[in-house]
Structure formats: C-alpha cells, structure tokens
Coordinates of N, CA and C in Angstrom, one line a residue:
M32 N 19.3 0.8 0.4 CA 18.1 1.5 0.8 C 17.1 0.5 1.4
A33 N 16.5 0.8 2.5 CA 15.5 0.0 3.0 C 14.3 -0.1 2.1
P34 N 13.6 -1.3 2.1 CA 12.5 -1.4 1.1 C 11.3 -0.5 1.4
V35 N 11.1 -0.1 2.7 CA 10.1 0.9 3.0 C 10.7 1.9 3.9
A36 N 10.4 3.2 3.7 CA 10.9 4.2 4.5 C 9.8 5.1 5.0
V37 N 9.9 5.5 6.3 CA 8.9 6.4 6.8 C 9.6 7.6 7.2
S38 N 9.0 8.7 6.7 CA 9.7 10.0 6.9 C 8.8 11.0 7.6
R39 N 9.4 11.8 8.5 CA 8.6 12.8 9.1 C 9.2 14.2 8.7
E40 N 10.1 14.2 7.8 CA 10.7 15.4 7.4 C 9.7 16.4 6.7
S41 N 9.7 17.6 7.1 CA 8.9 18.7 6.6 C 7.4 18.4 6.6
L42 N 7.0 17.5 7.5 CA 5.6 17.2 7.6 C 5.3 17.3 9.1
D43 N 4.1 17.7 9.4 CA 3.6 17.7 10.8 C 3.2 16.2 11.0
W44 N 4.1 15.4 11.6 CA 3.9 14.0 11.7 C 2.7 13.5 12.5
R45 N 2.1 14.4 13.2 CA 0.8 14.1 13.9 C -0.4 14.1 13.0
R46 N -0.2 14.8 11.9 CA -1.3 14.9 10.9 C -1.1 14.1 9.7
Y47 N 0.1 14.0 9.2 CA 0.4 13.4 7.9 C 1.5 12.3 8.0
G48 N 1.2 11.1 7.5 CA 2.2 10.1 7.4 C 2.7 10.0 6.0
L49 N 4.0 9.8 5.9 CA 4.6 9.6 4.5 C 5.3 8.3 4.5
V50 N 4.9 7.4 3.6 CA 5.6 6.1 3.4 C 6.1 6.1 2.0
E51 N 7.4 5.9 1.9 CA 8.1 5.8 0.5 C 8.5 4.4 0.3
I52 N 8.0 3.9 -0.9 CA 8.4 2.5 -1.3 C 9.4 2.7 -2.4
A53 N 10.6 2.2 -2.2 CA 11.7 2.2 -3.2 C 12.8 1.3 -2.8
P54 N 13.5 0.7 -3.6 CA 13.4 0.7 -5.1 C 12.3 -0.2 -5.6
I55 N 11.9 -1.2 -4.8 CA 10.8 -2.1 -5.2 C 10.0 -2.5 -4.0
L56 N 8.8 -2.9 -4.2 CA 8.0 -3.5 -3.1 C 8.4 -4.9 -3.0
F57 N 9.4 -5.2 -2.2 CA 9.9 -6.6 -2.1 C 8.9 -7.6 -1.6
P58 N 9.1 -8.9 -1.8 CA 8.2 -9.9 -1.3 C 8.2 -9.8 0.2
L59 N 7.1 -10.3 0.8 CA 6.8 -10.2 2.2 C 7.9 -10.8 3.1
A60 N 8.6 -11.8 2.6 CA 9.7 -12.4 3.4 C 10.8 -11.4 3.7
I61 N 10.9 -10.4 2.8 CA 11.9 -9.4 2.9 C 11.3 -8.1 3.5
S62 N 10.1 -7.7 3.1 CA 9.6 -6.4 3.4 C 8.4 -6.4 4.4
G63 N 7.9 -7.6 4.7 CA 6.7 -7.7 5.6 C 6.8 -6.9 6.9
E64 N 7.9 -7.1 7.6 CA 8.1 -6.5 8.9 C 8.2 -5.0 8.7
E65 N 8.9 -4.5 7.7 CA 9.1 -3.1 7.5 C 7.7 -2.4 7.1
I66 N 6.9 -3.1 6.3 CA 5.6 -2.5 5.9 C 4.8 -2.5 7.2
T67 N 4.8 -3.5 8.0 CA 4.0 -3.5 9.2 C 4.4 -2.4 10.2
A68 N 5.7 -2.3 10.3 CA 6.3 -1.2 11.2 C 5.9 0.2 10.7
A69 N 6.0 0.4 9.4 CA 5.7 1.7 8.8 C 4.2 2.0 9.0
M70 N 3.3 1.0 8.7 CA 1.9 1.3 8.8 C 1.5 1.5 10.2
N71 N 2.1 0.8 11.2 CA 1.8 1.0 12.6 C 2.2 2.4 13.0
L72 N 3.3 2.8 12.5 CA 3.8 4.2 12.9 C 2.9 5.3 12.4
I73 N 2.3 5.1 11.2 CA 1.5 6.2 10.7 C 0.0 6.0 11.0
A74 N -0.4 4.9 11.7 CA -1.8 4.6 11.9 C -2.6 5.7 12.5
A75 N -2.0 6.5 13.4 CA -2.7 7.5 14.1 C -2.7 8.9 13.4
T76 N -2.1 9.0 12.3 CA -2.1 10.2 11.5 C -3.4 10.4 10.9
R77 N -3.7 11.7 10.4 CA -5.0 12.0 9.8 C -5.0 11.8 8.4
A78 N -3.9 11.7 7.7 CA -3.8 11.5 6.2 C -2.5 10.8 5.9
L79 N -2.5 10.1 4.8 CA -1.3 9.3 4.4 C -0.9 9.7 3.0
I80 N 0.4 9.9 2.8 CA 1.0 10.1 1.5 C 1.9 8.8 1.2
V81 N 1.6 8.1 0.1 CA 2.4 7.0 -0.3 C 3.2 7.4 -1.5
D82 N 4.5 7.4 -1.4 CA 5.4 7.9 -2.4 C 5.9 6.7 -3.2
L83 N 5.4 6.6 -4.4 CA 5.8 5.5 -5.3 C 6.7 6.0 -6.5
R84 N 7.2 7.2 -6.4 CA 7.9 7.8 -7.5 C 9.2 7.1 -7.9
S85 N 9.7 6.4 -6.9 CA 11.0 5.6 -7.2 C 10.7 4.1 -7.1
C86 N 9.5 3.7 -7.2 CA 9.1 2.3 -7.1 C 9.2 1.7 -8.5
L87 N 10.1 0.7 -8.6 CA 10.4 0.1 -10.0 C 9.7 -1.2 -10.1
G88 N 8.9 -1.6 -9.2 CA 8.1 -2.9 -9.3 C 7.8 -3.4 -7.9
G89 N 7.3 -4.6 -7.9 CA 7.1 -5.2 -6.6 C 6.2 -6.5 -6.7
D90 N 6.0 -7.1 -5.5 CA 5.4 -8.3 -5.4 C 3.9 -8.1 -5.1
P91 N 3.0 -8.9 -5.9 CA 1.6 -8.7 -5.7 C 1.1 -9.0 -4.2
E92 N 1.7 -9.9 -3.6 CA 1.3 -10.2 -2.2 C 1.6 -9.1 -1.2
A93 N 2.7 -8.4 -1.5 CA 3.1 -7.2 -0.7 C 2.2 -6.1 -1.0
V94 N 1.7 -6.0 -2.2 CA 0.7 -4.9 -2.5 C -0.6 -5.2 -1.7
A95 N -1.1 -6.4 -1.7 CA -2.3 -6.8 -0.9 C -2.1 -6.6 0.6
W96 N -0.9 -6.9 1.1 CA -0.5 -6.7 2.5 C -0.6 -5.2 2.8
L97 N 0.0 -4.3 2.0 CA -0.1 -2.9 2.3 C -1.5 -2.4 2.2
C98 N -2.2 -2.8 1.2 CA -3.6 -2.4 1.0 C -4.5 -2.8 2.2
S99 N -4.2 -3.9 2.8 CA -5.0 -4.4 3.9 C -5.0 -3.4 5.1
Y100 N -3.9 -2.6 5.2 CA -3.8 -1.6 6.3 C -4.7 -0.4 6.0
L101 N -5.1 -0.3 4.7 CA -5.9 0.9 4.3 C -7.4 0.6 4.2
H102 N -7.8 -0.6 4.6 CA -9.2 -1.1 4.6 C -9.6 -1.7 5.9
D103 N -10.9 -2.0 6.0 CA -11.4 -2.7 7.2 C -11.0 -4.1 7.2
R104 N -11.4 -4.9 8.2 CA -11.2 -6.3 8.3 C -11.9 -7.1 7.2
D105 N -13.0 -6.6 6.7 CA -13.7 -7.3 5.6 C -12.9 -7.3 4.3
P106 N -12.6 -8.5 3.8 CA -11.7 -8.6 2.6 C -12.3 -7.8 1.4
V107 N -11.5 -7.1 0.7 CA -11.9 -6.4 -0.5 C -11.1 -6.9 -1.7
Q108 N -11.8 -7.2 -2.8 CA -11.1 -7.7 -4.0 C -10.3 -6.6 -4.6
L109 N -9.0 -6.8 -4.8 CA -8.1 -5.8 -5.5 C -8.1 -6.1 -7.0
T110 N -7.7 -7.3 -7.4 CA -7.6 -7.6 -8.8 C -8.1 -9.0 -9.1
A111 N -8.4 -9.2 -10.4 CA -8.7 -10.5 -10.9 C -8.0 -10.6 -12.3
L112 N -7.1 -11.5 -12.4 CA -6.3 -11.7 -13.7 C -6.7 -13.0 -14.3
D113 N -7.3 -12.9 -15.5 CA -7.8 -14.1 -16.2 C -6.6 -14.7 -16.9
E114 N -6.5 -16.0 -16.7 CA -5.5 -16.8 -17.4 C -6.2 -17.9 -18.2
P115 N -6.7 -17.5 -19.4 CA -7.5 -18.4 -20.2 C -6.8 -19.7 -20.6
A116 N -5.5 -19.7 -20.8 CA -4.8 -20.9 -21.2 C -4.9 -22.0 -20.1
R117 N -5.0 -21.5 -18.9 CA -5.1 -22.5 -17.7 C -6.5 -22.6 -17.2
D118 N -7.5 -21.8 -17.9 CA -8.8 -21.8 -17.4 C -8.9 -21.4 -15.9
F119 N -8.2 -20.3 -15.6 CA -8.0 -19.9 -14.2 C -8.1 -18.4 -14.0
V120 N -8.6 -18.0 -12.9 CA -8.6 -16.5 -12.6 C -7.9 -16.4 -11.3
R121 N -6.8 -15.6 -11.3 CA -6.0 -15.3 -10.2 C -6.5 -14.0 -9.5
Q122 N -7.0 -14.2 -8.3 CA -7.5 -13.0 -7.5 C -6.6 -12.6 -6.4
S123 N -6.7 -11.3 -6.2 CA -5.9 -10.7 -5.1 C -6.9 -9.9 -4.2
W124 N -6.8 -10.2 -2.9 CA -7.8 -9.6 -1.9 C -7.0 -9.0 -0.7
T125 N -7.6 -8.0 0.0 CA -7.0 -7.6 1.2 C -7.2 -8.7 2.2
L126 N -6.5 -8.6 3.3 CA -6.5 -9.6 4.3 C -7.4 -9.2 5.5
P127 N -8.1 -10.2 6.1 CA -8.9 -9.8 7.3 C -8.1 -9.5 8.5
Y128 N -6.8 -10.0 8.6 CA -5.9 -9.8 9.7 C -4.6 -9.3 9.2
V129 N -4.1 -8.3 9.8 CA -2.7 -7.8 9.7 C -2.2 -7.4 11.1
P130 N -1.0 -7.6 11.4 CA -0.5 -7.3 12.7 C -0.5 -5.8 13.0
G131 N -0.9 -5.5 14.2 CA -0.9 -4.1 14.6 C -2.1 -3.3 14.2
R132 N -2.0 -2.0 14.2 CA -3.1 -1.1 13.9 C -3.2 -0.8 12.4
R133 N -4.4 -0.7 12.0 CA -4.7 -0.3 10.6 C -4.8 1.2 10.5
F134 N -4.4 1.8 9.4 CA -4.7 3.2 9.1 C -6.2 3.4 8.9
G135 N -6.8 2.4 8.3 CA -8.3 2.4 8.2 C -8.8 2.9 6.9
P136 N -10.1 2.7 6.7 CA -10.7 3.0 5.4 C -11.3 4.4 5.2
T137 N -11.2 5.2 6.1 CA -11.9 6.5 6.0 C -11.0 7.7 5.9
K138 N -9.8 7.6 6.3 CA -8.8 8.8 6.3 C -8.3 8.9 4.9
P139 N -7.9 10.1 4.5 CA -7.4 10.3 3.1 C -6.1 9.7 2.8
V140 N -5.9 9.2 1.6 CA -4.7 8.6 1.2 C -4.3 9.3 -0.2
F141 N -3.1 9.7 -0.3 CA -2.6 10.3 -1.5 C -1.4 9.5 -2.0
V142 N -1.4 9.2 -3.3 CA -0.4 8.4 -3.9 C 0.4 9.2 -4.9
L143 N 1.7 9.3 -4.8 CA 2.5 10.0 -5.7 C 3.2 9.0 -6.7
T144 N 3.1 9.2 -8.0 CA 3.7 8.3 -9.0 C 4.5 9.2 -9.9
S145 N 5.4 8.6 -10.7 CA 6.1 9.3 -11.7 C 6.3 8.4 -13.0
H146 N 7.1 8.9 -13.9 CA 7.3 8.1 -15.1 C 8.1 6.8 -14.8
T147 N 8.7 6.7 -13.7 CA 9.5 5.6 -13.4 C 8.8 4.5 -12.5
T148 N 7.6 4.9 -12.0 CA 6.7 4.0 -11.3 C 6.4 2.8 -12.2
F149 N 6.6 1.6 -11.8 CA 6.4 0.5 -12.7 C 5.9 -0.7 -11.9
S150 N 5.2 -1.6 -12.6 CA 4.8 -2.9 -12.2 C 4.0 -2.9 -10.9
G151 N 4.6 -3.4 -9.8 CA 4.0 -3.5 -8.5 C 3.6 -2.1 -8.0
G152 N 4.4 -1.1 -8.3 CA 4.0 0.3 -7.9 C 2.8 0.7 -8.6
E153 N 2.7 0.4 -9.9 CA 1.5 0.7 -10.7 C 0.3 0.0 -10.2
Q154 N 0.5 -1.3 -9.8 CA -0.6 -2.1 -9.3 C -1.1 -1.5 -8.0
L155 N -0.3 -1.1 -7.1 CA -0.7 -0.5 -5.8 C -1.5 0.8 -6.1
S156 N -0.9 1.6 -6.9 CA -1.6 2.9 -7.3 C -3.0 2.6 -7.9
Y157 N -3.0 1.7 -8.9 CA -4.3 1.4 -9.6 C -5.3 0.8 -8.6
D158 N -4.9 -0.1 -7.8 CA -5.8 -0.8 -6.9 C -6.5 0.3 -5.9
L159 N -5.6 1.1 -5.4 CA -6.1 2.1 -4.4 C -7.1 3.2 -5.1
Q160 N -6.7 3.6 -6.3 CA -7.5 4.5 -7.1 C -8.8 3.9 -7.5
A161 N -8.7 2.7 -8.1 CA -9.9 2.0 -8.6 C -11.0 1.7 -7.5
L162 N -10.5 1.5 -6.3 CA -11.4 1.3 -5.2 C -11.9 2.6 -4.5
G163 N -11.4 3.7 -5.1 CA -11.8 5.0 -4.5 C -11.1 5.2 -3.1
R164 N -10.1 4.5 -2.9 CA -9.4 4.6 -1.6 C -8.3 5.7 -1.6
A165 N -7.8 6.1 -2.8 CA -6.8 7.1 -2.8 C -6.9 8.0 -4.0
T166 N -6.3 9.2 -3.8 CA -6.1 10.1 -4.9 C -4.7 10.0 -5.4
C167 N -4.6 9.8 -6.7 CA -3.2 9.5 -7.3 C -2.8 10.7 -8.1
R168 N -1.5 11.0 -8.0 CA -0.9 12.1 -8.8 C 0.4 11.7 -9.3

C-alpha cells in the first residue's frame, strides 16, 4: 500500500479532498513526494478529510511537513517535548516553505481516527485539533 492515498471515491472531488494515511506516516525520504503530490491535488478543494483510522504510527518530521500544507507560511509551533535528562526541549514547527500549493489555514479540515490510530497518527490528530485547525472524530 502507498504511504499516502488520495481518493475521489464517493466524494464530489471539487468540494472535498480525502487523504488517507496508512499504514504509517513514513519518514520524508519515503513519503515526502507522495504527501506533496496529495496535498497539491487537494489544494483547490473546499474542505479536507484526513483519514488516520489505519495509521499505526509515523515520523514527527512527516507530521510537521503535512501540517505545513494546512497553515500559512508563518511557522506555527506544533509541539515541545521536554527532555529534562538532557536539559533540552525538542520543538516541532510548521515550515515556511513547502513545494507546490498549500491547502491553507482557513478551509475546514476533518480528521478521522479509530482505536488503531497510534503514535504519529495521534500526533497529527492532536496537533491539528490543539491548534484549532481541525475537527477530529
């Protein structure tokens, strides 16, 4: 299965984009081109559905890459993980540049999760919901 799938089945593709992430959100070396192609394909739609119901994990950099397509060029902090043993805080931000067109920060985003959504899928869902960028179900 491809790391990112874009489907137009049973949707009016001019209005709704559907991006399915399964089985995991692979590191950018593997999934970067597919994420970019998927996000460019759905950029002109009016709303986006991100299906994470079969996402079993993923790479934090790929999460930030995908989130960057859903925000403006101004970087937005996604997470900050405190590592007290190393006296270090690991931060994750959206990127000011991604190839192609962005879906943008104003159109609605809906995220589907399930009991099998895990790790990177949970991070993507949480980041989008915590920033008020998506409605999660």
